[in-house]
XYZ file of C-alpha atoms in Angstrom:
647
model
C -22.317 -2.190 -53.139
C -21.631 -5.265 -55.139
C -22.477 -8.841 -53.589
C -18.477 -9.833 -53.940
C -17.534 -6.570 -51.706
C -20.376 -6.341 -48.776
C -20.537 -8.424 -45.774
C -21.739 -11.848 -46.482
C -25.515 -12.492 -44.356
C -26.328 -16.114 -42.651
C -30.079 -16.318 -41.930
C -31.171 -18.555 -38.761
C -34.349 -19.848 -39.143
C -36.477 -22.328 -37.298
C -40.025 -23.608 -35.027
C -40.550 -21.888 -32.555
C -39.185 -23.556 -28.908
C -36.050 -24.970 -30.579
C -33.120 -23.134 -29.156
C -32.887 -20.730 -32.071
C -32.190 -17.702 -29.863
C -29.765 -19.388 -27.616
C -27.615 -20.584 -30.707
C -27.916 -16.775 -31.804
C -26.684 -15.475 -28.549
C -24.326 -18.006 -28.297
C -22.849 -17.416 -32.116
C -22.703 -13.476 -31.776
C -22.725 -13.104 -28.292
C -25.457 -11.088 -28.269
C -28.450 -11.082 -25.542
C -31.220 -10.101 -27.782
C -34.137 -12.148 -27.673
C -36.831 -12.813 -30.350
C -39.317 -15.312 -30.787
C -43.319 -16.304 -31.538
C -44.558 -15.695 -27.934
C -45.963 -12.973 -25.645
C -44.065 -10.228 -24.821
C -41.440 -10.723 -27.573
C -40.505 -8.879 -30.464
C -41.628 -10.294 -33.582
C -38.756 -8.089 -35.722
C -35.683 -9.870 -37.233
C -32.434 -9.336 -34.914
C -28.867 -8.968 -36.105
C -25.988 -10.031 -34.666
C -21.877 -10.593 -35.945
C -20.766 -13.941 -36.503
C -16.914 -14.091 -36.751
C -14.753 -16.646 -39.302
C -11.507 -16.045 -38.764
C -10.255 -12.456 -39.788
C -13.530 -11.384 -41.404
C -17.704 -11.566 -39.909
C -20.684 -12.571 -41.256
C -23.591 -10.644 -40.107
C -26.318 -13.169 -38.672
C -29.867 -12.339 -38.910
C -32.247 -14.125 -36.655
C -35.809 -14.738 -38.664
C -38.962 -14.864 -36.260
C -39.898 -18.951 -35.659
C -42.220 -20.255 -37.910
C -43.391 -23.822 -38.465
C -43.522 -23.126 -42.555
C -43.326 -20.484 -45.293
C -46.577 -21.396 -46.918
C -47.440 -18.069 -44.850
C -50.691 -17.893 -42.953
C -48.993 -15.460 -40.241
C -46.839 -11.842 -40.364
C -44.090 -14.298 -38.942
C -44.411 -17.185 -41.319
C -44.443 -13.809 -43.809
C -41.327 -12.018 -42.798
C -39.324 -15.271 -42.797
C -40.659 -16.523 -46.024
C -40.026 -13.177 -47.509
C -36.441 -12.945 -46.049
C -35.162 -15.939 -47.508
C -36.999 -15.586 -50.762
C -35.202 -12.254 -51.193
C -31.759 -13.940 -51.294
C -30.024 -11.142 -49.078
C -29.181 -14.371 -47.037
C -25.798 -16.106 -48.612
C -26.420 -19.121 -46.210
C -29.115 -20.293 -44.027
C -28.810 -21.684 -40.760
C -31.622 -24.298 -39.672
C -32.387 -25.170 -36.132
C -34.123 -27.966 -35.644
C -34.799 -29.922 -32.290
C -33.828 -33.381 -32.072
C -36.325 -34.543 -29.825
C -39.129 -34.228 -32.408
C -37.150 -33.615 -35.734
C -39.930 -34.873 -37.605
C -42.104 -31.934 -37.333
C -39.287 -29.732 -37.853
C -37.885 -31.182 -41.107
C -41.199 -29.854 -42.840
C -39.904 -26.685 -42.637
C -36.184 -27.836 -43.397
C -37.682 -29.607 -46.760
C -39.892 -26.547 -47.539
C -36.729 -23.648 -47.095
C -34.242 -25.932 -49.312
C -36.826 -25.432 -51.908
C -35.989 -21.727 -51.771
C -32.456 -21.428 -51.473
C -30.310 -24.851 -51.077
C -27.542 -23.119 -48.953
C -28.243 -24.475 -45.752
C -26.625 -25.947 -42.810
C -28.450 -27.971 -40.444
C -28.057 -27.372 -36.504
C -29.270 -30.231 -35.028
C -29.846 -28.768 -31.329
C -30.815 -29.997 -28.191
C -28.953 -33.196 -28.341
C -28.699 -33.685 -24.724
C -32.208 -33.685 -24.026
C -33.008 -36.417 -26.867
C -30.330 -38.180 -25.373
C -32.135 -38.114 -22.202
C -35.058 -39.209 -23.992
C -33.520 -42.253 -25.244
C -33.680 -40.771 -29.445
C -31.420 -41.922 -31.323
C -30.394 -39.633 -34.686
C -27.960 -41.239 -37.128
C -26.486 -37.983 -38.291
C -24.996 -39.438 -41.609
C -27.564 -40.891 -42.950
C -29.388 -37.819 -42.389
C -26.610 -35.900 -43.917
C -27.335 -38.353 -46.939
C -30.836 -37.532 -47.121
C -31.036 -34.130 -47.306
C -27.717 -33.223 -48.963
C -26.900 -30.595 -46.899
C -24.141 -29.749 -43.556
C -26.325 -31.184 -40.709
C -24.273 -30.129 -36.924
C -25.311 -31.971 -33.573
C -25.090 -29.198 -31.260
C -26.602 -28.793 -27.281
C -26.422 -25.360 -27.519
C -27.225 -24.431 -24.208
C -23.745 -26.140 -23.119
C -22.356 -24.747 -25.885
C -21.367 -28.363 -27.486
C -20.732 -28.133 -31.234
C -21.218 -24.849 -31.498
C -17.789 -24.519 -32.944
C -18.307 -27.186 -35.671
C -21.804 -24.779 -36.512
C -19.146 -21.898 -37.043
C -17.194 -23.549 -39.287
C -19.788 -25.357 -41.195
C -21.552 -21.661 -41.606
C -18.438 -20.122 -42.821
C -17.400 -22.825 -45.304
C -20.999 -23.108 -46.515
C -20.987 -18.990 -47.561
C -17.160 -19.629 -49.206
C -18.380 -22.075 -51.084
C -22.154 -21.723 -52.130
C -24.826 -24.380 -52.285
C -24.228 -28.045 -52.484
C -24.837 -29.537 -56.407
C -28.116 -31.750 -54.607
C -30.483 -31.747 -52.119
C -33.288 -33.321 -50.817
C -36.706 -32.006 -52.495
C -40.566 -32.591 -51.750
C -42.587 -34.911 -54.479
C -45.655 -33.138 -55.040
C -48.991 -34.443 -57.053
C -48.334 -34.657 -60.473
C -51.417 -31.921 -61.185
C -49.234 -29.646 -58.530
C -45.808 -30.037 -60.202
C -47.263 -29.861 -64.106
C -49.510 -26.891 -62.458
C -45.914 -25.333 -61.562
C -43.931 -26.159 -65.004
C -46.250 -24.308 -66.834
C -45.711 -21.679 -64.759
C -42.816 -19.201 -65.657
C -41.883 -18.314 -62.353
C -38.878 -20.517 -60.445
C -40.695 -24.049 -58.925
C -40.759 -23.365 -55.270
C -42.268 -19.877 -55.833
C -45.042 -21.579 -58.677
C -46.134 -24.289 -56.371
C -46.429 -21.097 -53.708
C -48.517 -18.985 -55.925
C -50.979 -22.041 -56.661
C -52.482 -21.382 -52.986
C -53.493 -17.942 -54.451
C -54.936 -19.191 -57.947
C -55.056 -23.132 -57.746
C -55.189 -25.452 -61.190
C -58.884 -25.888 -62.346
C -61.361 -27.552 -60.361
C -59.237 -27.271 -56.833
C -59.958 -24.716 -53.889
C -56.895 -23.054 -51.994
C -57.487 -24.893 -49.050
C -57.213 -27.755 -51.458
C -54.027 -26.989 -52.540
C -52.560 -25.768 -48.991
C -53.728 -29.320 -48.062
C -51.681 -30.775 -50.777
C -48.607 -28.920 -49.739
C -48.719 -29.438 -46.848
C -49.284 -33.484 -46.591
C -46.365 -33.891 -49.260
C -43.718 -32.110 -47.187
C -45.552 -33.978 -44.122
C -45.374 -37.364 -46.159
C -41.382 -36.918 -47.074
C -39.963 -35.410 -43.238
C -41.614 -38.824 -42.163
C -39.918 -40.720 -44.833
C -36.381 -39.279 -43.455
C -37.474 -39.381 -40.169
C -38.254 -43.753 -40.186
C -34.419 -43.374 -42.069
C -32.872 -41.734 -39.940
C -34.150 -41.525 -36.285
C -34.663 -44.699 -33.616
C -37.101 -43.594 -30.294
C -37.039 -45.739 -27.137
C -40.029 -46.780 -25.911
C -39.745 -44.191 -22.935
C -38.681 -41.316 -24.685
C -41.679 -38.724 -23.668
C -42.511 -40.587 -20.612
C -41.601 -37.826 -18.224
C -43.714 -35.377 -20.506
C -47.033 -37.824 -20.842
C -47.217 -37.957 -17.295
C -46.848 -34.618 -16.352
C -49.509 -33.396 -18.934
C -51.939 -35.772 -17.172
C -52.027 -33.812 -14.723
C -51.138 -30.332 -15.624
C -53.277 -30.218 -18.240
C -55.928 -32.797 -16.893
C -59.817 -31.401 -16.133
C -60.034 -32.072 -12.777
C -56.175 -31.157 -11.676
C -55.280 -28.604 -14.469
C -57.607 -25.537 -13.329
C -56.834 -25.803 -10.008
C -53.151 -25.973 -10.227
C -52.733 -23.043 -12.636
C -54.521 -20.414 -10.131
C -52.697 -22.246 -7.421
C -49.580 -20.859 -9.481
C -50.867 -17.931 -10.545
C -51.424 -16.937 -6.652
C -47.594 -17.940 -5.675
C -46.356 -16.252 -8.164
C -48.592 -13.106 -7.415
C -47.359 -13.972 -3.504
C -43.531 -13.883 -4.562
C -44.283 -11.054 -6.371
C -46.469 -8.524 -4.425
C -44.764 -9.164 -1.072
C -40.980 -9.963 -2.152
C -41.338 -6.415 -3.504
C -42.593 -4.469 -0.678
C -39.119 -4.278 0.918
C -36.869 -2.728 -1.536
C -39.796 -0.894 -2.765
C -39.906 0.916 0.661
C -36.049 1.063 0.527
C -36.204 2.317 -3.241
C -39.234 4.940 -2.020
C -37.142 6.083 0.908
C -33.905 6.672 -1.058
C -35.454 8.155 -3.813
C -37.696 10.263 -2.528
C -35.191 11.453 0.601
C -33.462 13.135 -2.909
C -35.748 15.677 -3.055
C -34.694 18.052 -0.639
C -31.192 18.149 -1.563
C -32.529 18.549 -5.346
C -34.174 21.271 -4.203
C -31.723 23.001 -2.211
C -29.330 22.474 -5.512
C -31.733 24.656 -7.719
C -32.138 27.109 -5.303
C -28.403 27.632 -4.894
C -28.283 28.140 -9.090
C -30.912 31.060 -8.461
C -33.838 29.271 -10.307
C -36.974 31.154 -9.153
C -38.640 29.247 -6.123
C -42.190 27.875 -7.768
C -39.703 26.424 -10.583
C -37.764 24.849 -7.692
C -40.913 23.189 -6.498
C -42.545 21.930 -9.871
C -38.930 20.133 -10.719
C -38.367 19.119 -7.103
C -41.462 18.509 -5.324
C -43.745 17.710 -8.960
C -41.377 16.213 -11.400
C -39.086 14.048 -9.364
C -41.461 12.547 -6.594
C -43.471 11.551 -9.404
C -40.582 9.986 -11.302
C -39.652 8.342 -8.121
C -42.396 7.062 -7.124
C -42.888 5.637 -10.125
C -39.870 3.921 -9.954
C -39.605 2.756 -6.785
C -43.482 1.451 -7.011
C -42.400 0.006 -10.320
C -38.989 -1.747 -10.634
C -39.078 -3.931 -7.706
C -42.525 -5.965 -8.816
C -41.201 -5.640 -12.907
C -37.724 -7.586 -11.583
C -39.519 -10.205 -9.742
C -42.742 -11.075 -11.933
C -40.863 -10.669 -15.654
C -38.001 -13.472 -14.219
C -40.697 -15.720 -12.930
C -42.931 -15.770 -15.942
C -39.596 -16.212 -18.140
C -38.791 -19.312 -15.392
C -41.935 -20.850 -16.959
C -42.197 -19.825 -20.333
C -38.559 -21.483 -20.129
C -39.834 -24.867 -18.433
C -42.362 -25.094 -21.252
C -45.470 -24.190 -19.129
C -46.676 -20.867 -20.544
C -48.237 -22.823 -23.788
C -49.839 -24.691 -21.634
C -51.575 -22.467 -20.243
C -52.815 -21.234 -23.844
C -53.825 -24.901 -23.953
C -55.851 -24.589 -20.822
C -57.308 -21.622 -21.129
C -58.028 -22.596 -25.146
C -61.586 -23.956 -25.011
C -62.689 -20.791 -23.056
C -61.282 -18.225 -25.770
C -62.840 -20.381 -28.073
C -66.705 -20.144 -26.798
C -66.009 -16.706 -26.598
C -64.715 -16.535 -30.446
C -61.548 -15.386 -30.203
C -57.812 -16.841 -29.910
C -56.622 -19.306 -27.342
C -53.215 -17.212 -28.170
C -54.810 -14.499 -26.626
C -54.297 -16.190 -23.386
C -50.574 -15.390 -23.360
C -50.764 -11.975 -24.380
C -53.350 -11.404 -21.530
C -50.652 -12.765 -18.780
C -48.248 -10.790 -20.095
C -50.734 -7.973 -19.358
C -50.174 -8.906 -15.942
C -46.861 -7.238 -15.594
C -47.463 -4.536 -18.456
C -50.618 -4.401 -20.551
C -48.251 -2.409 -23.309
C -46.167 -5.590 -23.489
C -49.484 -7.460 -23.803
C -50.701 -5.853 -26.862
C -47.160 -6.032 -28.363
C -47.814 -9.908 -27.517
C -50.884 -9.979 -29.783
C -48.494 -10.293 -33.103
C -48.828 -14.212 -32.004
C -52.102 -14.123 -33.193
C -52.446 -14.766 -36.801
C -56.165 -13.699 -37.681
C -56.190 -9.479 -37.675
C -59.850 -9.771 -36.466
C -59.248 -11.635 -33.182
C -55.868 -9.981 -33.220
C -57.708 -6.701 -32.477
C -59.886 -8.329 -29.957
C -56.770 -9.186 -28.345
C -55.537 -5.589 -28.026
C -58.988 -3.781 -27.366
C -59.507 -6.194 -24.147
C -55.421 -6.272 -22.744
C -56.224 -3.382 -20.697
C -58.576 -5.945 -18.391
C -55.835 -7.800 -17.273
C -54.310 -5.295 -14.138
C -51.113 -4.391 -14.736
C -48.135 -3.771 -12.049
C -49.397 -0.416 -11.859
C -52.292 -1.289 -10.335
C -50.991 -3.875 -7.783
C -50.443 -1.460 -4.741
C -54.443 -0.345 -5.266
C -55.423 -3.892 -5.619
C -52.977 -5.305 -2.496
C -54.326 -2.253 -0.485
C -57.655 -3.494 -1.027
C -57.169 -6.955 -0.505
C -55.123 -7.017 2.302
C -55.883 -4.269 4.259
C -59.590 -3.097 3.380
C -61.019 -6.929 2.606
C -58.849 -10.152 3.856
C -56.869 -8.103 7.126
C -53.754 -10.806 6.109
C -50.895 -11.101 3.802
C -51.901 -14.606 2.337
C -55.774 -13.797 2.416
C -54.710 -10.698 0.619
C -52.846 -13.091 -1.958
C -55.784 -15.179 -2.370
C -58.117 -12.546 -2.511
C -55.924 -10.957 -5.490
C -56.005 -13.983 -7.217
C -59.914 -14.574 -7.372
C -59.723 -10.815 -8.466
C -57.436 -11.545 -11.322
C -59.764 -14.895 -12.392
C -62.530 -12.445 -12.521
C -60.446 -10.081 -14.884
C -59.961 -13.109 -17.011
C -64.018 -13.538 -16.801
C -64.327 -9.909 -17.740
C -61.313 -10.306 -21.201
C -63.619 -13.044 -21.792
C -67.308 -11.294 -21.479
C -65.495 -8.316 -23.581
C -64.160 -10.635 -26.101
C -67.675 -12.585 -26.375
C -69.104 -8.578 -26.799
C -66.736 -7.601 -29.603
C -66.997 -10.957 -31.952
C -70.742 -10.608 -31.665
C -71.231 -6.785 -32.429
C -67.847 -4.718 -34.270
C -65.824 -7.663 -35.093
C -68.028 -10.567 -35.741
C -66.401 -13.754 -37.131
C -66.131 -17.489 -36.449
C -63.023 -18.238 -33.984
C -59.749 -19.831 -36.323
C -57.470 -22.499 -35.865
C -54.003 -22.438 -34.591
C -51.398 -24.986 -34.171
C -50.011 -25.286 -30.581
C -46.869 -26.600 -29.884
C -46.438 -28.043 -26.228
C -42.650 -27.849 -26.065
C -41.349 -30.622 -23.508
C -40.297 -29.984 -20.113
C -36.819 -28.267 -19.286
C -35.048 -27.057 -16.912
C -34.978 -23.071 -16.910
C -31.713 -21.326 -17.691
C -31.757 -19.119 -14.159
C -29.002 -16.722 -15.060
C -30.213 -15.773 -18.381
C -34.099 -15.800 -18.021
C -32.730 -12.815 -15.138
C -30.695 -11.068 -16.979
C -32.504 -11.251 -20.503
C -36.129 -10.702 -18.288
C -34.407 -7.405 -16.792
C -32.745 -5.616 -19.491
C -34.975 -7.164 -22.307
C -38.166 -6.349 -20.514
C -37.676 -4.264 -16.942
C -35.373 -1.943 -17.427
C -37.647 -1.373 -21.333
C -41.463 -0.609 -19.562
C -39.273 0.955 -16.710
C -37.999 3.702 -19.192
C -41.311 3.975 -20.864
C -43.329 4.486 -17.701
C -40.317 7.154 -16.590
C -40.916 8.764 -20.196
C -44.538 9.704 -18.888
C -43.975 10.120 -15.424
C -41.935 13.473 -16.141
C -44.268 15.627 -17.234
C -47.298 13.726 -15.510
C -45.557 15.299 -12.291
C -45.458 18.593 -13.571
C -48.883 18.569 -14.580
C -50.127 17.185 -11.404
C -47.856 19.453 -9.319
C -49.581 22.876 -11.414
C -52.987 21.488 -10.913
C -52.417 21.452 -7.105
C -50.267 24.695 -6.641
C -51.984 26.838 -9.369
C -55.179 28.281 -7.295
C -58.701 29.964 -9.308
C -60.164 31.885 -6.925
C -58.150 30.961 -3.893
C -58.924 27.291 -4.577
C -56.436 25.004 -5.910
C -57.364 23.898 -9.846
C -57.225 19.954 -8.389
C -60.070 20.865 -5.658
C -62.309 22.344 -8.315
C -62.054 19.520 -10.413
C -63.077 17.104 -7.880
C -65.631 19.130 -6.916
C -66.835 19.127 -10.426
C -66.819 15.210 -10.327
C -68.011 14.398 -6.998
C -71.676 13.841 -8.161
C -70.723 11.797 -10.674
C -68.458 9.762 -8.627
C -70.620 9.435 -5.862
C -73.339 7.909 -8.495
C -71.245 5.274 -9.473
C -69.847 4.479 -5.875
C -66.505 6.333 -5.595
C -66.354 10.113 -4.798
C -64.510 13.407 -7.106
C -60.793 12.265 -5.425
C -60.883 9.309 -6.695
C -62.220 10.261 -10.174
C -59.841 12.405 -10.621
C -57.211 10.378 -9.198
C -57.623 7.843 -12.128
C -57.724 10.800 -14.403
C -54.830 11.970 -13.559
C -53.170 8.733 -13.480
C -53.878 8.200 -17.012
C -49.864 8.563 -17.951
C -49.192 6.040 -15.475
C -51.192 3.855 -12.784
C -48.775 4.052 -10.421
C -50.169 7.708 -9.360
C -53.487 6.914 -8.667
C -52.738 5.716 -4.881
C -50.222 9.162 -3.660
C -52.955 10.759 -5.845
C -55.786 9.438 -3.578
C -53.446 10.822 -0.210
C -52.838 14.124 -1.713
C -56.256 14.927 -2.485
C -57.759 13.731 0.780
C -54.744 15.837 2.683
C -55.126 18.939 0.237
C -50.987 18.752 0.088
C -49.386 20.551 -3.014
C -46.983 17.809 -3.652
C -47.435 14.140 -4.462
C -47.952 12.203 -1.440
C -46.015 9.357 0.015
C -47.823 6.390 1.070
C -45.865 4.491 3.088
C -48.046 2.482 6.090
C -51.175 1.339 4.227
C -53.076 0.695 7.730
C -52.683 4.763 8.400
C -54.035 5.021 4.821
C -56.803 3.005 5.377
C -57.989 5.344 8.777
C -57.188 8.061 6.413
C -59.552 7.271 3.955
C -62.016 6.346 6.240
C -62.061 9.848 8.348
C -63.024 10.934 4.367
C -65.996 9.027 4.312
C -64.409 5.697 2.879
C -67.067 2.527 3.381
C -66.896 -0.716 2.277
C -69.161 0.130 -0.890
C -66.173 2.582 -1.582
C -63.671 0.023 -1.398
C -65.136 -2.519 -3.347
C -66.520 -0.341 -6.491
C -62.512 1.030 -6.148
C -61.404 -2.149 -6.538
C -63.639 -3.108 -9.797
C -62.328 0.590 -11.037
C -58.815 -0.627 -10.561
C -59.441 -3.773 -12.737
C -61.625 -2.012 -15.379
C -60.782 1.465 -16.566
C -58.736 2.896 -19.113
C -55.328 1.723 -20.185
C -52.699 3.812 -19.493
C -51.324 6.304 -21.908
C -47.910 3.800 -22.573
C -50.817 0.975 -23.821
C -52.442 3.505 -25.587
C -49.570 4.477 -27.506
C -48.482 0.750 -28.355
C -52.316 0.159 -29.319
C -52.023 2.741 -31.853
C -48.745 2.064 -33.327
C -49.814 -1.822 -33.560
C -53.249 -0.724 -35.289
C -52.211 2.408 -37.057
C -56.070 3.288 -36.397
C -57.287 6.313 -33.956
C -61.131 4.959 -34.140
C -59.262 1.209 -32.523
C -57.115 3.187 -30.202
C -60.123 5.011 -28.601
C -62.198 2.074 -28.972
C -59.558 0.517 -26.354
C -59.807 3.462 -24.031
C -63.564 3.491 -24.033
C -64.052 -0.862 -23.665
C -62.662 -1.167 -20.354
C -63.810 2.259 -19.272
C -67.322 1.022 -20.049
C -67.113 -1.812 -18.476
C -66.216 -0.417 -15.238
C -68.150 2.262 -14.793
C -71.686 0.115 -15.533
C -70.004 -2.153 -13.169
C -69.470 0.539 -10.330
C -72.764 1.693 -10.870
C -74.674 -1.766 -10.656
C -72.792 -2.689 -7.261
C -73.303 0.416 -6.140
C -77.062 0.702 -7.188
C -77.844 -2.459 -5.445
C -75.958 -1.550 -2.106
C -78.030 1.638 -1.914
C -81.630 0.181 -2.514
C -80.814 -3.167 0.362
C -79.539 -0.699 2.766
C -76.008 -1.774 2.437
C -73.323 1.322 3.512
């Protein structure tokens, strides 16, 4: 297909934190969402953009702060608009710090000269007292430059029409351009590839007697030195303008306050989360699972055999259900609330927090985010690790995810807490969150254990944008947090629920010897269990929840009641007498609870750590980390309770 007959392409490019994704939504009406932090996808997204009687398609790069590319995002957008698929590119910068984000303005009209500026988030530097003269900057750079607040959807229009006009009628005769050293720029004439791409190639082989970092230094500081040129043009700041800001970092992000407050959020949200769900999780449980009979008494009346009646009924779908109704209600509540902040601007701040820690323990401070996306699905978490720039401490990222306890693993870990340990809702709460700082003090340990031994190296550098404080979008952090990330992990975990149940529902009805296959096996791992603190149920219970970690609890019931079927478990205090009449102590309880943390990620993670790191060795390496871990764990605690006399 010829360029003059295909469907003309608009690229939108950008930093990170600067609206891009609401301007793409907004322009195509789309509700994908992309972007440079945890939990999102790091893949371009494509959307229609209508002028008139005809469309332009719209692709939405990943954000990047520059395409001298150090990262696979700074790569794919760099590579994108070097390709010239794009007819026009769409820039959104953020007018409350424009400065930093003309860098990468300068640096893209270097590559193709074809842009329009969106100047977004007008309303908030109006707030802030910043004052843009959008002519002069219009004079400066030579190119379209729009004043939108896209959120309100103001100028928006005027963006449409400047995009359309701009791919009708190409690139503007002049624009703005970076003055370089003269050894970069005669460096680059000499050179017989096009100027921007030259003074690109010169980080790879630099002029004689420079290093790379020499040269990336040079680059940089020249498109540094000429966005602040434009900036003193073209943009007046009241006194005042990040007042607000300043004194809320003082003490979110001071020593003595900072700590403290984050765990003090970290346990509401946990509270909002845990117990907001355990009503229409009992509703969703009751529901689904009251399906089962009639399901059953459907198949029968098609003449399936009876045992296949019972794996699909009583195997299959209270598996499925369960599942579900253990999963969905925690997924809806946690994934909105850690949107809510990541939309107020406080998830990088807790990177920045939780930085210096990371750090000492050689790996990424970026890691941080990936690991509290963990916290609601540790396959989302290692997707979060593309953030992280170095592959090394990338990998460290995804081999210690599984540490951070997952959803799955909150009705174990609430059991525990509330019912076996604290005896109260909110000590229960509290309780969970001193268990979840001590899986962050595990990721760490692990981390610390990896850079020193299989993936030794010195911890890099990262730039870390603290976005300012706004006011979360509540309608569309819901809906894009339920069908962007619920309603995806929910399908997953469904995907390997299926024939989890079956499995689980042949290794309790299918009998060697007049015993039931599930009572040999935890016969066969009741010494071993016992060792270690736990007993052959319980082994086998987090065996067989492998596919998902949702099973281990019925798991638990049906083994200790010798039922054939998944059991439900629906008053925790009559599951607590129940496990004591099976010789349940308080040893039991707590080496259970370390289990929970540390063991094996669940087949989902597995899967994403593989397809991430294309490397079986890696993938097993993450299974066997955490396992590790856990076990030593269960057997130290355990060890020790024996030998003082502890029961």
């Amino acid at each position: 297909m010829t360029r003059t007959t295909r469907t003309p392409v608009a690229a939108l490019a950008g930093n990170p934190n600067v609206g891009k994704s609401t301007v793409f939504n907004a322009l195509t009406g789309s509700r994908q969402h992309t972007g440079n932090w945890a939990g999102k996808t790091v893949a371009d997204a494509h959307g229609t953009l209508r002028c008139g009687d005809r469309q332009l398609t719209l692709v939405d790069l990943p954000g990047t702060y520059s395409l001298r590319a150090r990262s696979q995002e700074e790569a794919a957008a760099r590579d994108f608009l070097q390709s010239g698929e794009a007819d026009v590119t769409v820039l959104v910068a953020d007018a409350t710090c424009l400065e930093r984000n003309l860098i990468l303005v300068l640096q893209v009209l270097e590559v193709t000269p074809n842009v329009v500026l969106c100047l977004n988030l007008m309303d908030e530097a109006r707030k802030k007292h910043i004052q843009i003269d959008v002519n002069a900057l219009k004079a400066e750079l030579g190119i379209p430059v729009i004043p939108c607040a896209a959120r309100r959807g103001d100028g928006l229009p005027q963006l449409t029409r400047a995009v359309c006009r701009a791919a009708d009628t190409g690139a503007p005769t002049q624009v703005a351009s970076i003055r370089y050293p003269a050894v970069l720029e005669q460096a680059a004439a000499q050179s017989p590839l096009p100027r921007a791409a030259a003074l690109d190639a010169l980080r790879r082989t630099p002029p004689e007697g420079m290093t790379a970092e020499q040269v990336d230094d040079m680059l940089t500081a020249s498109a540094a030195l000429r966005a602040e040129e434009i900036a003193m043009t073209c943009v007046r700041t009241g006194e005042d303008a990040c007042r607000r800001d300043r004194l809320l970092d003082r003490v979110l992000l001071s020593r003595r306050f900072g700590l403290p407050l984050m765990l003090l959020l970290l346990a509401l949200v946990f509270y909002i989360t845990l117990f907001g769900a355990n009503v229409p999780s009992q509703w969703l449980s009751g529901h689904l699972l009251g399906l089962t009979a009639p399901l059953a008494a459907r198949l029968s009346a098609l003449g399936l055999p009876q045992p296949l009646v019972s794996l699909v009924a009583d195997g299959i779908w209270r598996v499925t259900a369960t599942v579900v109704s253990v999963m969905l209600p925690p997924m809806a509540i946690f994934f909105p609330l850690f949107t809510l902040l990541e939309d107020a601007g406080y998830l990088p701040r807790v990177a920045f927090q939780l930085d210096h820690a990371f750090h000492r323990a050689h790996a990424c401070g970026k890691q941080s985010l990936s690991m509290c996306m963990g916290f609601g699905c540790n396959a989302c978490g290692v997707t979060g690790c593309r953030i992280i720039d170095s592959p090394r401490e990338r990998l460290i990222a995804m081999l210690t995810n599984s540490f951070a306890p997952c959803n799955g693993r909150f009705p174990l870990l609430i059991f525990l807490c509330a019912v076996f340990f604290a005896g109260s809702a909110a000590g229960g709460a509290l309780l969970l969150t001193a268990v979840i700082a001590g899986s962050v003090a595990l990721t760490l340990a692990a981390s610390r254990l990896l850079s020193a031994t299989v993936l030794r190296g010195v911890p890099s550098s990262f730039t870390l944008e603290l976005p300012p404080y706004r006011a979360p979008q509540v309608g569309r952090v819901i809906v894009r947090s339920v069908f962007d990330r619920t309603l995806f992990v929910l399908g997953r975990a469904v995907a390997v629920a299926a024939p989890a149940g079956a499995l689980i529902w042949l290794l309790a009805n299918v009998s060697v010897g007049g015993t039931p296959v599930f009572q040999h096996l935890t016969a066969l791992l009741d010494p071993f269990g016992r060792l270690i603190g736990l007993d052959g149920v319980i082994l086998l219970a987090f065996v067989l929840g492998f596919p998902a970690n949702e099973l281990v609890m019925p798991l638990i019931v049906m083994g200790y009641l010798s039922t054939g079927t998944l059991a439900e478990v629906s008053d925790l205090f009559s599951f607590r007498a129940l496990l004591v009449q099976n010789g349940w102590t308080g040893v039991t309880a707590l080496c259970t609870l370390l289990f929970t943390v540390a063991h094996w990620p669940c087949s989902t993670t597995c899967l994403t750590i593989w397809k991430e790191s294309r490397s079986v060795k890696w993938t097993l390496a993450a299974v066997a980390l955490p396992a590790a871990f856990g076990l030593a764990l269960c057997f130290a605690v355990s060890t020790v309770c024996r030998l003082v006399g502890i029961a």
